[in-house]
XYZ file of C-alpha atoms in Angstrom:
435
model
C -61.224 88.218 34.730
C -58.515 86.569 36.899
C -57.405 83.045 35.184
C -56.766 80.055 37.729
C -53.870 78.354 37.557
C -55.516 75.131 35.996
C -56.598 77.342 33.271
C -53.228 78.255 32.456
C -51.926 74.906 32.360
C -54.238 73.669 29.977
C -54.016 76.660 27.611
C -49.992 75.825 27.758
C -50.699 72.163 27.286
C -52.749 73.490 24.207
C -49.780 75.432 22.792
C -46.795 72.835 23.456
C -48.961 70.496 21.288
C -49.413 73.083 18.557
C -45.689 73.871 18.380
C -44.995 70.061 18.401
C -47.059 69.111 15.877
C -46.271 72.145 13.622
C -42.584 71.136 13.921
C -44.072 67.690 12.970
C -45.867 68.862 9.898
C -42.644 70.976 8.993
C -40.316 68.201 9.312
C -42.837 65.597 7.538
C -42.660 67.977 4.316
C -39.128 68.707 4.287
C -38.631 64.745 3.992
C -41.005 64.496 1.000
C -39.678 66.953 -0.646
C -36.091 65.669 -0.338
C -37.545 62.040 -1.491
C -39.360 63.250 -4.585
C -36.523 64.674 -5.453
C -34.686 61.964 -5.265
C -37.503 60.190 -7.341
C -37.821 62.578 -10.177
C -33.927 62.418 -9.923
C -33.841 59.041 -10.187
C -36.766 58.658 -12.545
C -34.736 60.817 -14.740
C -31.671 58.786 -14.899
C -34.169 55.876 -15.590
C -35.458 57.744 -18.559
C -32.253 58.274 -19.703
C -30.713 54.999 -19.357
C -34.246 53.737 -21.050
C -34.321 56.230 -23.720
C -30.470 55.353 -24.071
C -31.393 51.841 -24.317
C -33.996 52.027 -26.372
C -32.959 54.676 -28.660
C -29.839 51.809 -29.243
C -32.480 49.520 -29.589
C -34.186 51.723 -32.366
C -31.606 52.988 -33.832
C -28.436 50.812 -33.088
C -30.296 47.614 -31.652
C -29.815 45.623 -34.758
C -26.405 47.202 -34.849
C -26.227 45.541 -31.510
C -27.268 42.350 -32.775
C -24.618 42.434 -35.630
C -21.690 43.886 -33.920
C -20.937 39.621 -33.449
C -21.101 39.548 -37.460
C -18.653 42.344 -38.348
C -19.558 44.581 -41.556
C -23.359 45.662 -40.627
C -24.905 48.622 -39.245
C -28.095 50.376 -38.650
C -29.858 51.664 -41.447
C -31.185 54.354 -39.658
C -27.466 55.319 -38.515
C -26.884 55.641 -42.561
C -26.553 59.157 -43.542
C -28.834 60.501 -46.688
C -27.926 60.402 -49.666
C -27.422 63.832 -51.175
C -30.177 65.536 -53.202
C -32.449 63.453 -51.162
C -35.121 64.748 -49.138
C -34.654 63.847 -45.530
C -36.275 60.217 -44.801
C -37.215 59.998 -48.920
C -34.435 56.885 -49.104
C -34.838 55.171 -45.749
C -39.198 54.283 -46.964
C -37.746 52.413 -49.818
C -34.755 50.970 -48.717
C -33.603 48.425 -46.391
C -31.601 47.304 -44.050
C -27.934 49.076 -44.254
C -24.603 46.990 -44.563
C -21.333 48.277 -44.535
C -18.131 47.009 -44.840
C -14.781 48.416 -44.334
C -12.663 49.730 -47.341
C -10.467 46.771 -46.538
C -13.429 43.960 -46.854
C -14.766 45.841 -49.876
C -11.324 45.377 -51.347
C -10.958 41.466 -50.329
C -14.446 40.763 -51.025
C -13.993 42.395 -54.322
C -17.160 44.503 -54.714
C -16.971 47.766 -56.603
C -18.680 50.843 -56.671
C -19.652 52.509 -60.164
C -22.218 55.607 -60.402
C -25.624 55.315 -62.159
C -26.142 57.187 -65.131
C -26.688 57.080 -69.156
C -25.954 54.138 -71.302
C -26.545 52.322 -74.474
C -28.989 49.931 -74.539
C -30.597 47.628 -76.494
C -34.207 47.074 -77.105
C -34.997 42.986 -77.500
C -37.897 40.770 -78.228
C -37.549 37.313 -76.107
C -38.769 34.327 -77.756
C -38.281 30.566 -76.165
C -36.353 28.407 -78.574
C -34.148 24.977 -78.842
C -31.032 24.153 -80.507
C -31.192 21.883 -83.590
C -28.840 20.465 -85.988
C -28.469 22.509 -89.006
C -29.587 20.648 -91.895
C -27.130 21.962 -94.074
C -24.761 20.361 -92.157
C -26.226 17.319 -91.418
C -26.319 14.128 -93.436
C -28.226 10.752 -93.454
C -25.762 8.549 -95.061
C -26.770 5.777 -97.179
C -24.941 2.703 -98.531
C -26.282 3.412 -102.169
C -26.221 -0.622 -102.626
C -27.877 -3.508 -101.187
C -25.774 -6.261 -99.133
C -24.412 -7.999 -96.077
C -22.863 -5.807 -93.478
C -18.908 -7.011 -92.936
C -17.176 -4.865 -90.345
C -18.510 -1.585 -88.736
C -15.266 0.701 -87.420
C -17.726 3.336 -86.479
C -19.174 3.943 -83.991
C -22.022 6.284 -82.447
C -20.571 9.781 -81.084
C -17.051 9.302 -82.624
C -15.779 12.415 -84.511
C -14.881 11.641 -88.101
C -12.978 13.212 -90.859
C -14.144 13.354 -94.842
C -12.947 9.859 -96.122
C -13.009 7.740 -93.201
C -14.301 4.309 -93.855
C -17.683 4.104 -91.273
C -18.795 0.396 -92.612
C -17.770 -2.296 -94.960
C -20.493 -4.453 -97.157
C -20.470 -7.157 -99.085
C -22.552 -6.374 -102.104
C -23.511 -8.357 -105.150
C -24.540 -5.220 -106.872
C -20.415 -3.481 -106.595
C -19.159 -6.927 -107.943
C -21.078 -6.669 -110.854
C -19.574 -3.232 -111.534
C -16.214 -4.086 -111.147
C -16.366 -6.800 -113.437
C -17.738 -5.029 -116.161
C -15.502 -2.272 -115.961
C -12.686 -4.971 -115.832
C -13.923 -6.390 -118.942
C -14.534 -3.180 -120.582
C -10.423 -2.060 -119.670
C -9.742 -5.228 -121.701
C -11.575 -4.862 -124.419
C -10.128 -1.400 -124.787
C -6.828 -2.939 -124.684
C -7.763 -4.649 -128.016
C -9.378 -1.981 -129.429
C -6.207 0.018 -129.266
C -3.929 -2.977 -130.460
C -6.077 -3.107 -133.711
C -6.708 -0.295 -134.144
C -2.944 1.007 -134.347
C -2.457 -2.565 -136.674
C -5.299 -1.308 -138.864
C -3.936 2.768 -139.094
C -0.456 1.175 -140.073
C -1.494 -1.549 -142.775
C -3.773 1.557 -144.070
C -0.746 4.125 -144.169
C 0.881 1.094 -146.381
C -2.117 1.183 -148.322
C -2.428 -2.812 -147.560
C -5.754 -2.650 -146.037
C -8.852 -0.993 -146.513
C -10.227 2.211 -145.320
C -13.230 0.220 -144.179
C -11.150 -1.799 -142.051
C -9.548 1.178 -140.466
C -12.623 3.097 -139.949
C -14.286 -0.101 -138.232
C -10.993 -0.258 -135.519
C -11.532 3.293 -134.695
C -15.218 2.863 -133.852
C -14.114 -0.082 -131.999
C -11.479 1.894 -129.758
C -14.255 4.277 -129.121
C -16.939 2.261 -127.768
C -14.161 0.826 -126.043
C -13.219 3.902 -124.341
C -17.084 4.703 -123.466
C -17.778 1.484 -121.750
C -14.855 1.931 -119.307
C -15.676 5.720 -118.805
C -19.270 4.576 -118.175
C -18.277 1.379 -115.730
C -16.271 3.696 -114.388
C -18.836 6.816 -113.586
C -21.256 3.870 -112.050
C -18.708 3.004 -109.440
C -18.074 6.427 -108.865
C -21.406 7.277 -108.139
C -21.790 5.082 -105.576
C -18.520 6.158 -104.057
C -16.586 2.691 -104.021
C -13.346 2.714 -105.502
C -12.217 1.278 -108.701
C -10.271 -1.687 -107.362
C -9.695 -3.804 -104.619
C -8.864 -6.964 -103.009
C -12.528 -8.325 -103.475
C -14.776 -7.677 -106.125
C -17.930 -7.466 -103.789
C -16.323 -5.297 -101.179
C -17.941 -1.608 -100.321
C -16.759 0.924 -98.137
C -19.045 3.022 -96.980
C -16.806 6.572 -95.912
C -18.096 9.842 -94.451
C -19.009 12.366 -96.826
C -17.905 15.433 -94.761
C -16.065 16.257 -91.018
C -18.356 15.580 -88.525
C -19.804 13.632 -85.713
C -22.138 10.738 -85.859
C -25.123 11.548 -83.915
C -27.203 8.471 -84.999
C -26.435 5.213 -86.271
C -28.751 2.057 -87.341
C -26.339 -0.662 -88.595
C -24.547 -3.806 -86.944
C -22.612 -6.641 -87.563
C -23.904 -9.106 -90.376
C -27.080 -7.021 -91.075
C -28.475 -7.197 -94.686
C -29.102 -3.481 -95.534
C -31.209 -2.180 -98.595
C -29.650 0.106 -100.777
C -31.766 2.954 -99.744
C -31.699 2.655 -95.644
C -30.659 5.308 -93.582
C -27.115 3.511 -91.633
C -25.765 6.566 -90.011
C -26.423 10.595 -89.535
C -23.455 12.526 -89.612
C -23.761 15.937 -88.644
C -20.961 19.047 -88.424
C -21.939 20.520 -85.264
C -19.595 23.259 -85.458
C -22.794 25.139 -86.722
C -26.188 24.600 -85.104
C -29.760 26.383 -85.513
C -31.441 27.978 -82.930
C -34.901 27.730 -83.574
C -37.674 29.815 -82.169
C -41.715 30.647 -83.401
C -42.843 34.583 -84.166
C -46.201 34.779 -83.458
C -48.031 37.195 -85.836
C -48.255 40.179 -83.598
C -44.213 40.025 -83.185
C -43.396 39.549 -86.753
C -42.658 43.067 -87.445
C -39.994 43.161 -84.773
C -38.033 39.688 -86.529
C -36.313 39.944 -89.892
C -33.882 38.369 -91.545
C -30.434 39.451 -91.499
C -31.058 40.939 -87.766
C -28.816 40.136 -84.975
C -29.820 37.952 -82.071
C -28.451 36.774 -78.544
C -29.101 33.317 -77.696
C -28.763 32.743 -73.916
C -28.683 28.521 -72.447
C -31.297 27.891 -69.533
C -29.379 25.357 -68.197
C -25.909 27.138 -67.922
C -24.628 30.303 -68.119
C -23.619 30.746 -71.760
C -24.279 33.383 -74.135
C -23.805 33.498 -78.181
C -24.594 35.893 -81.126
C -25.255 35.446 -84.323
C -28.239 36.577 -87.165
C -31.780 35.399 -87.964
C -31.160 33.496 -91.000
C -34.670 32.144 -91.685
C -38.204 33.012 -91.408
C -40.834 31.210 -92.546
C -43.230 32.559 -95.143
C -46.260 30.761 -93.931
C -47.823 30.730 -90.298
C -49.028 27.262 -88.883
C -52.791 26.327 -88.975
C -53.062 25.153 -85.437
C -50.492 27.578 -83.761
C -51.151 30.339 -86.307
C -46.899 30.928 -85.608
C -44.017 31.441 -87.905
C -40.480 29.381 -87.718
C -37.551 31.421 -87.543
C -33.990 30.779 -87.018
C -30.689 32.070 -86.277
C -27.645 30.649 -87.309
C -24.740 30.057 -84.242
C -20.957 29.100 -84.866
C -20.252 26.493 -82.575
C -16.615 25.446 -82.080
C -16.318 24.542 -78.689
C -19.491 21.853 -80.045
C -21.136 24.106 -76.484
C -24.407 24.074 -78.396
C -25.934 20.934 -78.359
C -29.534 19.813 -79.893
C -32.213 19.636 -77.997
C -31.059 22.607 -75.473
C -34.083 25.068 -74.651
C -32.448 28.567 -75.120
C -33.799 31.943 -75.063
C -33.885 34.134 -78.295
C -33.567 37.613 -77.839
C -33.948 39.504 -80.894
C -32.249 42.719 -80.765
C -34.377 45.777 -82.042
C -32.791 49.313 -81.538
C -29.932 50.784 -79.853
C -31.288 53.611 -77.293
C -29.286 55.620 -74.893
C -30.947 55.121 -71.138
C -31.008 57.836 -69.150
C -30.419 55.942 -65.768
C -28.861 52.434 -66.304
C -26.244 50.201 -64.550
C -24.491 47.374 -64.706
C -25.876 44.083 -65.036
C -24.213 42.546 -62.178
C -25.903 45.217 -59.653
C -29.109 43.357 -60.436
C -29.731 41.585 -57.181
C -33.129 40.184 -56.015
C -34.021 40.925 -52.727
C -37.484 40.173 -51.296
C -38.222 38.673 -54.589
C -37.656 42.042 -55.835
C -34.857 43.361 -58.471
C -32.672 45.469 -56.063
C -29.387 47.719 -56.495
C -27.121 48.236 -53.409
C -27.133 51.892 -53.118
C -24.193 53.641 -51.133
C -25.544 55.597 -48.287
C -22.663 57.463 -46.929
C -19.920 54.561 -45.557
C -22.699 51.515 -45.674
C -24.808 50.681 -48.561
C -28.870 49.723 -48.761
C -30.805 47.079 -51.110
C -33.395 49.484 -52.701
C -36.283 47.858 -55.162
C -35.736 48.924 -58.522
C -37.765 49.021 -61.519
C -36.185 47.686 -64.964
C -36.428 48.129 -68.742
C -34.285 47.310 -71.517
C -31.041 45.801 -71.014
C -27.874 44.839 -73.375
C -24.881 42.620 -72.658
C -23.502 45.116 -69.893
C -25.745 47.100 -68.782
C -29.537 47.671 -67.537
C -31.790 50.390 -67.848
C -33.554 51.592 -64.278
C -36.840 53.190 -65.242
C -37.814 53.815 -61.272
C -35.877 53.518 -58.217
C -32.744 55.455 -59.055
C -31.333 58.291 -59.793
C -28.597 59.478 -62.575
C -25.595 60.103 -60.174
C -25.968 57.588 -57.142
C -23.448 55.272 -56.442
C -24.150 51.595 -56.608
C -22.288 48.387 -55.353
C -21.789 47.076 -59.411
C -19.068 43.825 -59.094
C -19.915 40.931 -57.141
C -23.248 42.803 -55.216
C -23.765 39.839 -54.502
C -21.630 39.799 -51.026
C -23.838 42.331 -50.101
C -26.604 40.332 -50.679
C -25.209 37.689 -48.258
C -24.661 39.823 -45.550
C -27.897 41.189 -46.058
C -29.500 37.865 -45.562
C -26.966 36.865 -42.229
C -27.944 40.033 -40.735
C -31.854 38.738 -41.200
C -31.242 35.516 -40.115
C -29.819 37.017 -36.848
C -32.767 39.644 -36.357
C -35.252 36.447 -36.577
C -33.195 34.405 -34.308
């Protein structure tokens, strides 16, 4: 079949726009090719800058954060401990700090290892200091009269002997007058009678006579002893410029914690003018319930620790009482403290520990690692070059050290002296995650 020319024109027509739109569709895919590569390309590079960025973020974004406040770093950056199992520290401990060998140095924290010590158990009981009544005295004037002059005064430290009021008592000056007159009448009981023993020796008098002056001299010689022993036992002194004057002196060294006398005062002989107490010994007293009396006897040794400052004593229960209270259904104990620095006053609240037993802990450490964090006890633990607050558990405890029954093992390494730095860069570091 012949084919006109118009029909070969259109089937050319037909193939020109096949080739050109097959070079179309050839070209079109070559470019989307090229620009999805350039998007996975670039979407790569996005994923890596974001998982750079956030993995700093995870891992180093507080790091971030804290490279302004020098000695922190991530605690994920920390490196286990070893003997750990892998992520075993990092559920129960914090944040990481670290600071340079240098700052440890200047900032004078230490590092000590956990492991056995000696400690002691203790039963706590609250107490208060008190004077100790065998050192304390409520000094009377023994006579009734008109106070004079009062030197003492309230709070002043006074020796044995020193005069703490002066009365003017009736009572004294009838004392010293009769042991005036009896010092006289024994002066004439010794002039006769040495008269009578020589006129007897010459056989000029009677034996009667003589035996009459010696009876004399004697009751001579008992009324002055016996004028004598009554101003004695009032303590005033023999003599003096007036008959009627008394001084009233301390009995012991101590200090006058009360006083109740003035100026021109009339005072019975009975009434209580001062309390003078040696507070260079001082009871702390405590109450033993009766479930805890089995753990409190006397003779045992006791720490006594102030709640109002940090002070510490020893000493040993010296008292407990025999008989439990009807209301309170408690005992009264006491321990005895030396107090020469007069540190101890009355009235202080104090805690009484009451030492028990001396055991041997198998994972303890010092006291001063004992920080609270979280209102949790906490010990810094060193986790390669930066250290972590992990929550402890605590038992018994002595002087030095403390006994960790959970939260630590025998053999870790601990921030012991001043962990308390670490405790303030622990809390900056928060304060700048929160801001």
């Amino acid at each position: 079949m012949a084919i006109s020319n118009k029909q070969r024109a259109a089937m050319a027509a037909v193939i020109l726009v096949g080739v050109v739109a097959g070079a179309a569709m050839l070209f079109s895919g070559r470019e989307a090719g090229h620009d999805d590569g350039h998007d996975d390309h670039g979407h790569g590079e996005q994923t890596t800058q974001g998982g750079t960025t956030q993995g700093g973020t995870a891992q180093g974004g507080h790091g971030d954060a804290s490279r302004g406040a020098p000695g922190k770093t991530p605690a994920a950056s920390a490196p286990a401990v070893a003997g750990q199992k892998p992520g075993a520290a990092d559920a129960h401990a914090g944040e990481a700090v670290k600071l340079s060998p240098a700052q440890l140095s200047a900032s004078g924290v230490t590092i000590a290892t956990a492991g056995p010590a000696t400690v002691q158990d203790a039963t706590e009981f609250p107490g208060e200091i008190k004077f100790n009544d065998d050192m304390t005295a409520h000094v009377v004037p023994r006579v009734g009269g008109v106070v004079e002059r009062v030197p003492a005064s309230i709070g002043q430290q006074v020796r044995k002997g020193d005069v703490l009021a002066v009365i003017a008592s009736p009572g004294v000056s009838d004392m010293r007058s009769e042991l005036q007159a009896a010092q006289r009448r024994l002066d004439l009981a010794q002039r006769l009678h040495q008269r009578e023993k020589t006129l007897f020796e010459e056989k000029i008098s009677a034996e009667q006579d003589y035996l009459q002056a010696t009876t004399a001299l004697q009751e001579s010689q008992i009324a002055v002893r016996n004028a004598t022993e009554k101003l004695a036992a009032i303590g005033a002194q023999r003599g003096g410029a007036q008959l009627n004057q008394y001084e009233l002196r301390a009995p012991f060294d101590g200090v006058i914690v009360e006083k109740h006398i003035s100026l021109g005062e009339a005072v019975a002989d009975n009434a209580t003018v001062f309390t003078l107490s040696d507070l260079r010994s001082v009871w702390a007293e405590f109450v033993v319930s009766a479930q805890d009396l089995g753990r409190v006897r006397v003779g045992q040794q006791a720490s006594i620790h102030a709640a109002a400052f940090a002070a510490q004593a020893t000493g040993r229960v010296s008292y407990i009482g025999s008989l439990l209270g009807q209301q309170t259904r408690t005992a009264t104990a006491r321990v005895t403290l030396a107090n020469p620095d007069m540190a101890w006053r009355p009235g202080l609240f104090v805690t009484v520990r009451a030492l028990v037993d001396r055991v041997t802990a198998p994972v303890a450490v010092e006291v001063a690692a004992i920080q609270t964090v979280d209102d949790k006890p906490s010990v810094f633990v060193v986790y390669g070059d930066a250290l972590r607050a992990r929550p402890v558990t605590v038992g018994r405890s002595s002087s030095t050290h403390v006994e960790i029954v959970s939260g630590l093992q025998a053999g870790e390494r601990y921030a012991s002296g001043n962990s308390f730095v670490m405790k303030s860069e622990l809390g900056k570091s928060s304060a700048e995650h929160a801001h």
